[in-house]
Amino acid sequence: MTIEVAVQQLINALSLGSLYALLALGLGMVYSVLGMLNFAYGELLTVCGYTMFLLILIGVPFPVAGLVGLGMAIGVSLLIERLVFRPLRGASFISLLFASFAASVIIQNLIKQLISKRPKVIPVPEVFDQMINIGPFQINVLSLIILLVGLVTLAGLVAFLQKTRWGLAIRAAAEDFEVTRLMGAKANRVIALSFALSGFVAGVAGVLWLSRRGAVSPTMGFIPILKAFIAIVIGGLGSLKGAVMGGFLLAFIEVALMVMLPTRAVPFTDAFALMIVVVILYMRPEGLISIKTGS
Amino acid sequence: MPKTLQVKKLSKRFSGLQALSNVNLQLEKEEIMGLIGPNGSGKTTLINSISGVLHPEAGSISIGNMDVTGWKSDKIARLGLARTFQTARLFFSLTVIENLELGIMAASRYDVDDKVDELLNRFGLERWAMDRAGTLAYGLQRRLEIARAVGSNPEFLLLDEPAAGLNEDESENLLQLIRGFRDPAGLGCGILIVEHDLAMIMRLCDRVHVLNEGQTLAEGSPEAVRSNHAVVEAYMGKRYTASDHGSALT
Amino acid sequence: MLKNWSRRRVTSAFHTFWMLALVLGIISVAAAVIDDRSITRLVTDFMTLCVLVIALQSFIGNSGIISFGHVAFFGIGAYSAALLTITPKIKAIALPALPVYIQQMQVSFTVAVLMGACLSLLVAIITGLALSRMAEGAMAMATLALLVMLHSIFANWEQVTRGTIGVYGIPRNITLFNTWICAAVVGGAALLFKASPTGLCLQASRDDPLATGTLGVSVAKTRFAGWVLSAILMGAGGAMWAQNNLAFGPNQFYYAETFNLLSMLVIGGICSVTGAIAGVAVVTLVGELLRGLENGLSIGTWVTLPELPGIVQMSIACLIIVVLIIRPQGMLGLNELSDFVYKRRMTKKNT
Ligand SMILES: Nc1ncnc2c1ncn2[C@@H]1O[C@H](COP(=O)(O)OP(=O)(O)OP(=O)(O)O)[C@@H](O)[C@H]1O
Ligand SMILES: [Mg+2]
């Protein structure tokens, strides 16, 4: 492998990693505040995608469509919280998981009925496919955009969590679910905020995801939630730092496999990646960052 | 040679907080030892460490001639150690009978049904036999937890504030039960009991171990400990309220 | 070890068993008497689903850990039944790359079901060793990983599974009688497991894994046992299902089917075998009632409802949320059929 290819793959891995890290952070945010996995999280990307699809269809430019899609993701995230999870406050982990699973199926079917069962193509700006030369390296524009947007969003979120009063409240709640319960009336607002942030992150990730994929389908949310789920588990469930690290680790594993596996084995890349993840978990059942030891 | 439970130089940290440092303790069979100390002094942490729920950084724990340091809780339990929790941890969706069965099973030397009947009878739980543990009143839950713990006829029994939240009659009843466990004709087990009610400790225990901020302050007979200057200071100096029971576990 | 078996619980499991077997038997006999093709089909589908959902219950219900991965065992059972029962002639055309001895093999319904169970057992042992050590959340993720992993194998191992095209030509070996037997046996196995000492330990770990450990029970070993048992049942169910459906592809063992089976379990009550069956019944019924709507419907001459694809799945999803809000433990809660009879007898004795 030449140094050029290596650098390109590194950029690929970093770009995919920042996308996965975003996805994981959005899912991990709600997990760490409420102790529940929101299985409908993937559908936030779907909602964002279809909003963009419809807007672009009527001639709205891509960036504007992206912003509206982002707004829709936040709105739907809040709606799910209000309609599904608030009535179930205090229910067991498994009940909440089932409920979010059901919510995800409802959204998928609504899209099937209102829009279409078939995948639809989204025209992506042409610049995304171009390559630019930085020194001797040829780099895909989209990878760079994803990397940049991903890192800026991550940095923004970290700043929000570290510097603002509400960010502090979320972190306190994330330290210990009990704290959330003790917050009383304020808890509802902190929880809603965590869902809004989760929707925001899903929206950003959704726009990036679509730019890569160039198509929407009703079940498109499955892969993102899967990646996010894997990332937060490898990172150590409940740790926000772990979620980000898990996202990058997963991306590096995937890109490395893609480069190293022989062509015949390429269809099995996902299977191999998952196998590696399971091995990591076998050796570190608590994930990279264990909440219990707090290291 | 009768077994002993031995704790040597045990230390446990929680990120920045030294919960236990250098604690030594020895518990013989047919002995009741009181473990006292102000809130947050590390009593529950000590019990968690001995029972394998927590793993200490330094020090060793042995039961008989077996070094059990670092063992998982289930393996330690099978060696003959049983415990209760500061706030009852029952299997709330299971019935009283099923909770008791779970306590008996590990020993796997009794016919489960017969032993359950015996326990129900001994602890006066027959009326609630088919009820789910989650529906019991608090006092009954505590009684059930103790019944579950002694179901396997343990050699050592660690009780974390068993009398907390009980009324006077119930406490008195409990005291008699615990004496019964120690009795060689009954279980003959060694008992480590955490209790805030000093009067009860004085009546019940053969020896008392005092912890303060994770360190051993004193150990000896109830009388000796009561007149120990340092203990009096640690205990009475800080205004101590018996009703102030936090749940510090996990 | 038999000392640890409680006669009380085995007896009440037995009561539930014969009552359930009787109810299922009556349904089968009724279908045989009516002798209508679509009714027979409905009943064999129902029994097959009962087997699958009961299999799922025996792990999820007792351990309280969600598994998305069981549909993978379902797929393993189905593919192994397909490979073992398709006639050699069709196999020679459709799956020429198979080893000769498998190509020439053709076994009966029972053998296929047993082989499906065995293969599933094998995979369950390998995966279970890694899974059972994990914390609950990680375990849920690992089961999802298992689903995706096996799906990618089903979809890409073309020599054996024909990839996304899928397999066809499985003989319809299923009858009202043998599905009933399977449902009863699997139900019995799940009830017996629930009543066994290991089953009880698993239920204890559902409530409080830490306290379960301090009673001398190895939670990891217990979870492993539950995982393996339910995988065996699931594999058997998959093999049955294949011989009822005759042709299938890898996408039938994925997200949609996982949701389908889980929804039945949740609605009926995850902790109860009776609940699993009740859940299958309710969801099947809702499905049958709404199926008409899915393809468009005319009421009188004026009103024509448009086609509503996915209305069944959506209604069921709404039903789940409603059930979780009103009765978080599902319809049956923690009860089995015998509890209703047995409890009454207890109270009579006391008064
Ligand atoms: N899991 C934990 N993580 C962090 N700190 C802990 C943990 N468990 C206990 N602690 C801390 O360790 C110290 C000792 O706690 P411990 O529960 O052992 O006290 P205790 O003597 O049992 O008190 P009490 O009388 O209130 O039950 C306390 O300061 C407590 O806050
Ligand atoms: Mg304590």
Short mmCIF file of N, CA, C and O in Angstrom, two decimals, chain C residues 12-13 24 27 58 79 107 129-130 201 204 223 232:
data_model
loop_
_atom_site.label_atom_id
_atom_site.label_comp_id
_atom_site.label_asym_id
_atom_site.label_seq_id
_atom_site.Cartn_x
_atom_site.Cartn_y
_atom_site.Cartn_z
N SER C 12 -47.51 -27.33 39.12
CA SER C 12 -48.32 -26.30 38.49
C SER C 12 -47.94 -26.12 37.03
O SER C 12 -48.78 -25.82 36.19
N ALA C 13 -46.66 -26.38 36.70
CA ALA C 13 -46.27 -26.36 35.29
C ALA C 13 -47.03 -27.44 34.53
O ALA C 13 -47.48 -27.24 33.40
N LEU C 24 -54.94 -26.11 22.54
CA LEU C 24 -54.35 -26.18 21.19
C LEU C 24 -54.92 -27.38 20.43
O LEU C 24 -55.19 -27.31 19.23
N ILE C 27 -58.30 -26.65 19.08
CA ILE C 27 -58.22 -25.83 17.86
C ILE C 27 -57.87 -26.69 16.65
O ILE C 27 -58.48 -26.58 15.59
N SER C 58 -38.80 -18.32 26.36
CA SER C 58 -38.02 -19.08 27.35
C SER C 58 -36.69 -18.37 27.64
O SER C 58 -36.15 -18.54 28.73
N TYR C 79 -33.21 -22.97 7.28
CA TYR C 79 -32.30 -23.37 6.20
C TYR C 79 -31.90 -24.83 6.33
O TYR C 79 -31.81 -25.55 5.34
N VAL C 107 -34.97 -36.16 4.29
CA VAL C 107 -35.39 -36.73 5.57
C VAL C 107 -36.84 -36.37 5.87
O VAL C 107 -37.45 -35.55 5.19
N LEU C 129 -21.23 -18.68 24.77
CA LEU C 129 -20.04 -18.59 25.61
C LEU C 129 -19.57 -17.14 25.70
O LEU C 129 -19.17 -16.68 26.76
N ALA C 130 -19.65 -16.43 24.56
CA ALA C 130 -19.23 -15.03 24.59
C ALA C 130 -20.31 -14.15 25.22
O ALA C 130 -20.04 -13.30 26.06
N CYS C 201 -33.49 -19.66 38.84
CA CYS C 201 -32.32 -18.79 39.02
C CYS C 201 -32.30 -17.71 37.95
O CYS C 201 -31.96 -16.56 38.22
N ALA C 204 -34.66 -15.12 38.87
CA ALA C 204 -34.13 -14.30 39.95
C ALA C 204 -33.17 -13.26 39.37
O ALA C 204 -33.20 -12.09 39.75
N ARG C 223 -27.58 -17.85 32.51
CA ARG C 223 -27.99 -17.21 31.26
C ARG C 223 -27.60 -18.06 30.06
O ARG C 223 -28.34 -18.16 29.09
N ILE C 232 -32.43 -23.95 20.95
CA ILE C 232 -32.86 -25.27 20.46
C ILE C 232 -34.31 -25.21 20.02
O ILE C 232 -34.68 -25.64 18.93
#
